[in-house]
């Protein structure tokens, strides 16, 4: 059963809320290791449940698990990218590392949602979500490092900006990943049929 809440509004707002809460959670070091992934998973399950389709408890758990796994994998990918040839500690390195991490995390989230929700388009989800993850992962690191190293605000203000940036923007692409519903497809068939 599809819901009528506007997906293009629900996803970014939920992403913004989870991003702000994620930025706050990083202030307490142990929480920053896993909480942002869980919070983003909750944001996605809320958005999917209120604007796309009703989710079972198992579907919710699977999406939260995928988001949590994606966050941990993104963190590891960011750390491992420091070993790549030519990388240093500057803003350019941070941008590359963020793109690698963002792509990794977003791809895991995308696959988790595809395996859980049948109403999502395979091609659009595997294209839009990782590309958004890469672009805004680069922005996440660039903005975070710039605030931390080149402004008087420093840490934790960098996380209070970076997490909402990534989570809001990546969540915002999910509405464009939905398959056309039967109601949307039927008028197109009727129009095409009348032209024959």
mmCIF file of C-alpha atoms in Angstrom:
data_model
loop_
_atom_site.group_PDB
_atom_site.id
_atom_site.type_symbol
_atom_site.label_atom_id
_atom_site.label_comp_id
_atom_site.label_asym_id
_atom_site.label_seq_id
_atom_site.Cartn_x
_atom_site.Cartn_y
_atom_site.Cartn_z
ATOM 1 C CA UNK A 1 0.000 0.000 0.000
ATOM 2 C CA UNK A 2 1.537 3.288 -1.102
ATOM 3 C CA UNK A 3 1.256 6.306 1.130
ATOM 4 C CA UNK A 4 0.452 9.831 0.054
ATOM 5 C CA UNK A 5 3.115 11.819 1.919
ATOM 6 C CA UNK A 6 5.254 13.759 -0.587
ATOM 7 C CA UNK A 7 8.505 11.800 -0.885
ATOM 8 C CA UNK A 8 10.453 14.789 -2.215
ATOM 9 C CA UNK A 9 9.710 16.553 1.092
ATOM 10 C CA UNK A 10 9.846 13.651 3.548
ATOM 11 C CA UNK A 11 13.256 12.253 2.570
ATOM 12 C CA UNK A 12 15.291 15.487 2.817
ATOM 13 C CA UNK A 13 13.642 16.530 6.084
ATOM 14 C CA UNK A 14 14.261 13.114 7.653
ATOM 15 C CA UNK A 15 17.838 13.181 6.321
ATOM 16 C CA UNK A 16 18.400 16.627 7.806
ATOM 17 C CA UNK A 17 17.077 15.520 11.200
ATOM 18 C CA UNK A 18 19.245 12.400 11.245
ATOM 19 C CA UNK A 19 22.231 14.437 10.045
ATOM 20 C CA UNK A 20 21.905 16.950 12.877
ATOM 21 C CA UNK A 21 21.506 14.156 15.434
ATOM 22 C CA UNK A 22 24.497 12.328 13.888
ATOM 23 C CA UNK A 23 26.633 15.457 14.162
ATOM 24 C CA UNK A 24 25.693 15.777 17.820
ATOM 25 C CA UNK A 25 26.387 12.079 18.484
ATOM 26 C CA UNK A 26 29.968 12.422 17.261
ATOM 27 C CA UNK A 27 30.699 14.715 20.210
ATOM 28 C CA UNK A 28 30.640 11.571 22.386
ATOM 29 C CA UNK A 29 33.440 9.473 20.784
ATOM 30 C CA UNK A 30 32.021 5.957 21.272
ATOM 31 C CA UNK A 31 28.681 6.993 19.771
ATOM 32 C CA UNK A 32 30.277 8.425 16.641
ATOM 33 C CA UNK A 33 31.546 4.980 15.665
ATOM 34 C CA UNK A 34 28.090 3.549 14.918
ATOM 35 C CA UNK A 35 25.228 5.943 15.759
ATOM 36 C CA UNK A 36 25.240 8.019 12.513
ATOM 37 C CA UNK A 37 24.605 4.884 10.445
ATOM 38 C CA UNK A 38 21.756 3.805 12.706
ATOM 39 C CA UNK A 39 20.186 7.267 12.654
ATOM 40 C CA UNK A 40 20.379 7.476 8.860
ATOM 41 C CA UNK A 41 18.776 4.031 8.661
ATOM 42 C CA UNK A 42 15.908 5.234 10.857
ATOM 43 C CA UNK A 43 15.503 8.299 8.633
ATOM 44 C CA UNK A 44 15.287 6.120 5.531
ATOM 45 C CA UNK A 45 12.815 3.670 7.079
ATOM 46 C CA UNK A 46 10.623 6.539 8.257
ATOM 47 C CA UNK A 47 10.709 8.157 4.820
ATOM 48 C CA UNK A 48 10.036 4.931 2.940
ATOM 49 C CA UNK A 49 7.235 3.951 5.314
ATOM 50 C CA UNK A 50 5.448 7.311 5.143
ATOM 51 C CA UNK A 51 5.861 8.106 1.457
ATOM 52 C CA UNK A 52 6.593 4.942 -0.541
ATOM 53 C CA UNK A 53 5.279 1.722 1.013
ATOM 54 C CA UNK A 54 4.447 0.230 4.391
ATOM 55 C CA UNK A 55 7.435 -1.557 5.881
ATOM 56 C CA UNK A 56 7.445 -4.645 8.037
ATOM 57 C CA UNK A 57 9.624 -4.886 11.133
ATOM 58 C CA UNK A 58 12.022 -7.127 9.202
ATOM 59 C CA UNK A 59 12.320 -4.608 6.368
ATOM 60 C CA UNK A 60 13.020 -1.800 8.819
ATOM 61 C CA UNK A 61 15.701 -3.868 10.553
ATOM 62 C CA UNK A 62 17.313 -4.777 7.212
ATOM 63 C CA UNK A 63 17.500 -1.134 6.083
ATOM 64 C CA UNK A 64 18.916 0.028 9.428
ATOM 65 C CA UNK A 65 21.466 -2.827 9.293
ATOM 66 C CA UNK A 66 22.459 -1.843 5.735
ATOM 67 C CA UNK A 67 22.841 1.803 6.740
ATOM 68 C CA UNK A 68 24.891 0.883 9.814
ATOM 69 C CA UNK A 69 27.111 -1.419 7.754
ATOM 70 C CA UNK A 70 27.462 1.270 5.102
ATOM 71 C CA UNK A 71 28.584 3.834 7.662
ATOM 72 C CA UNK A 72 31.218 1.520 9.169
ATOM 73 C CA UNK A 73 32.437 0.513 5.690
ATOM 74 C CA UNK A 74 32.621 4.188 4.644
ATOM 75 C CA UNK A 75 34.687 5.005 7.726
ATOM 76 C CA UNK A 76 37.089 2.138 6.979
ATOM 77 C CA UNK A 77 37.306 3.128 3.295
ATOM 78 C CA UNK A 78 38.166 6.682 4.312
ATOM 79 C CA UNK A 79 40.953 5.486 6.595
ATOM 80 C CA UNK A 80 42.336 3.004 4.051
ATOM 81 C CA UNK A 81 42.341 5.605 1.293
ATOM 82 C CA UNK A 82 45.142 7.351 3.192
ATOM 83 C CA UNK A 83 47.396 4.520 2.003
ATOM 84 C CA UNK A 84 46.757 5.240 -1.673
ATOM 85 C CA UNK A 85 49.736 6.625 -3.617
ATOM 86 C CA UNK A 86 49.932 10.398 -3.802
ATOM 87 C CA UNK A 87 47.517 11.094 -0.957
ATOM 88 C CA UNK A 88 48.468 13.629 1.695
ATOM 89 C CA UNK A 89 46.729 15.511 4.492
ATOM 90 C CA UNK A 90 45.428 18.472 2.488
ATOM 91 C CA UNK A 91 41.967 19.464 1.354
ATOM 92 C CA UNK A 92 42.393 17.651 -1.971
ATOM 93 C CA UNK A 93 43.149 14.365 -0.192
ATOM 94 C CA UNK A 94 40.158 14.920 2.048
ATOM 95 C CA UNK A 95 37.934 15.424 -0.985
ATOM 96 C CA UNK A 96 39.138 12.214 -2.643
ATOM 97 C CA UNK A 97 38.836 10.249 0.592
ATOM 98 C CA UNK A 98 35.330 11.593 1.129
ATOM 99 C CA UNK A 99 34.305 10.592 -2.390
ATOM 100 C CA UNK A 100 35.628 7.060 -1.877
ATOM 101 C CA UNK A 101 33.969 6.752 1.528
ATOM 102 C CA UNK A 102 30.705 8.301 0.355
ATOM 103 C CA UNK A 103 30.480 5.959 -2.630
ATOM 104 C CA UNK A 104 31.186 2.925 -0.441
ATOM 105 C CA UNK A 105 28.577 3.774 2.172
ATOM 106 C CA UNK A 106 25.924 4.859 -0.315
ATOM 107 C CA UNK A 107 26.374 1.725 -2.449
ATOM 108 C CA UNK A 108 25.804 -0.526 0.566
ATOM 109 C CA UNK A 109 22.697 1.445 1.547
ATOM 110 C CA UNK A 110 21.412 1.319 -2.050
ATOM 111 C CA UNK A 111 21.877 -2.451 -2.305
ATOM 112 C CA UNK A 112 20.239 -2.954 1.102
ATOM 113 C CA UNK A 113 17.186 -0.972 0.040
ATOM 114 C CA UNK A 114 16.989 -2.727 -3.342
ATOM 115 C CA UNK A 115 17.016 -6.117 -1.600
ATOM 116 C CA UNK A 116 14.302 -4.944 0.778
ATOM 117 C CA UNK A 117 11.955 -2.686 -1.221
ATOM 118 C CA UNK A 118 10.560 -3.928 -4.535
ATOM 119 C CA UNK A 119 9.226 -0.518 -5.591
ATOM 120 C CA UNK A 120 12.699 0.941 -6.178
ATOM 121 C CA UNK A 121 14.238 1.013 -9.652
ATOM 122 C CA UNK A 122 17.402 -1.094 -9.868
ATOM 123 C CA UNK A 123 19.211 1.095 -12.394
ATOM 124 C CA UNK A 124 18.280 4.468 -10.904
ATOM 125 C CA UNK A 125 19.045 3.363 -7.347
ATOM 126 C CA UNK A 126 22.457 1.925 -8.270
ATOM 127 C CA UNK A 127 23.251 5.057 -10.267
ATOM 128 C CA UNK A 128 21.794 7.989 -8.329
ATOM 129 C CA UNK A 129 22.554 6.916 -4.753
ATOM 130 C CA UNK A 130 26.290 6.096 -5.152
ATOM 131 C CA UNK A 131 26.860 9.193 -7.323
ATOM 132 C CA UNK A 132 25.202 11.348 -4.661
ATOM 133 C CA UNK A 133 27.246 9.514 -2.023
ATOM 134 C CA UNK A 134 30.464 10.308 -3.889
ATOM 135 C CA UNK A 135 29.666 13.977 -4.559
ATOM 136 C CA UNK A 136 28.455 14.749 -1.079
ATOM 137 C CA UNK A 137 31.081 12.501 0.524
ATOM 138 C CA UNK A 138 33.673 14.733 -1.123
ATOM 139 C CA UNK A 139 31.793 17.788 0.141
ATOM 140 C CA UNK A 140 31.476 16.198 3.614
ATOM 141 C CA UNK A 141 35.237 15.882 3.983
ATOM 142 C CA UNK A 142 36.149 19.130 2.255
ATOM 143 C CA UNK A 143 33.739 21.190 4.369
ATOM 144 C CA UNK A 144 34.616 19.316 7.554
ATOM 145 C CA UNK A 145 38.369 19.729 7.139
ATOM 146 C CA UNK A 146 38.011 23.343 6.052
ATOM 147 C CA UNK A 147 35.902 24.225 9.105
ATOM 148 C CA UNK A 148 38.175 22.266 11.430
ATOM 149 C CA UNK A 149 41.506 23.592 10.111
ATOM 150 C CA UNK A 150 40.755 27.008 8.616
ATOM 151 C CA UNK A 151 38.022 28.574 10.761
ATOM 152 C CA UNK A 152 37.778 29.488 14.438
ATOM 153 C CA UNK A 153 34.826 27.114 14.925
ATOM 154 C CA UNK A 154 36.775 23.837 14.687
ATOM 155 C CA UNK A 155 35.482 20.609 16.171
ATOM 156 C CA UNK A 156 32.637 19.635 16.788
ATOM 157 C CA UNK A 157 31.111 22.339 14.557
ATOM 158 C CA UNK A 158 32.607 20.585 11.516
ATOM 159 C CA UNK A 159 30.495 17.483 12.213
ATOM 160 C CA UNK A 160 27.389 19.569 12.879
ATOM 161 C CA UNK A 161 27.662 20.830 9.287
ATOM 162 C CA UNK A 162 29.097 17.799 7.465
ATOM 163 C CA UNK A 163 26.676 15.100 8.639
ATOM 164 C CA UNK A 164 23.514 17.054 7.779
ATOM 165 C CA UNK A 165 25.045 17.884 4.398
ATOM 166 C CA UNK A 166 25.674 14.255 3.399
ATOM 167 C CA UNK A 167 22.598 12.665 4.941
ATOM 168 C CA UNK A 168 20.162 15.296 3.652
ATOM 169 C CA UNK A 169 21.532 15.251 0.109
ATOM 170 C CA UNK A 170 21.816 11.471 -0.212
ATOM 171 C CA UNK A 171 18.343 10.922 1.256
ATOM 172 C CA UNK A 172 16.985 13.471 -1.224
ATOM 173 C CA UNK A 173 17.802 11.290 -4.252
ATOM 174 C CA UNK A 174 15.734 8.290 -3.119
ATOM 175 C CA UNK A 175 12.379 9.662 -4.347
ATOM 176 C CA UNK A 176 13.832 9.758 -7.879
ATOM 177 C CA UNK A 177 14.689 6.058 -7.547
ATOM 178 C CA UNK A 178 11.096 4.834 -7.301
ATOM 179 C CA UNK A 179 9.616 2.726 -10.078
ATOM 180 C CA UNK A 180 6.597 4.068 -11.932
ATOM 181 C CA UNK A 181 3.393 2.841 -10.330
ATOM 182 C CA UNK A 182 0.731 0.937 -12.267
ATOM 183 C CA UNK A 183 -1.435 4.076 -12.172
ATOM 184 C CA UNK A 184 1.333 6.102 -13.836
ATOM 185 C CA UNK A 185 2.043 3.424 -16.443
ATOM 186 C CA UNK A 186 -1.599 2.792 -17.472
ATOM 187 C CA UNK A 187 -2.318 6.275 -18.944
ATOM 188 C CA UNK A 188 0.904 6.069 -20.973
ATOM 189 C CA UNK A 189 -0.169 2.729 -22.431
ATOM 190 C CA UNK A 190 -3.590 4.126 -23.246
ATOM 191 C CA UNK A 191 -2.083 7.141 -25.012
ATOM 192 C CA UNK A 192 0.383 5.000 -26.953
ATOM 193 C CA UNK A 193 -2.384 2.560 -27.881
ATOM 194 C CA UNK A 194 -4.652 5.321 -29.191
ATOM 195 C CA UNK A 195 -1.894 6.504 -31.542
ATOM 196 C CA UNK A 196 -1.675 3.145 -33.313
#
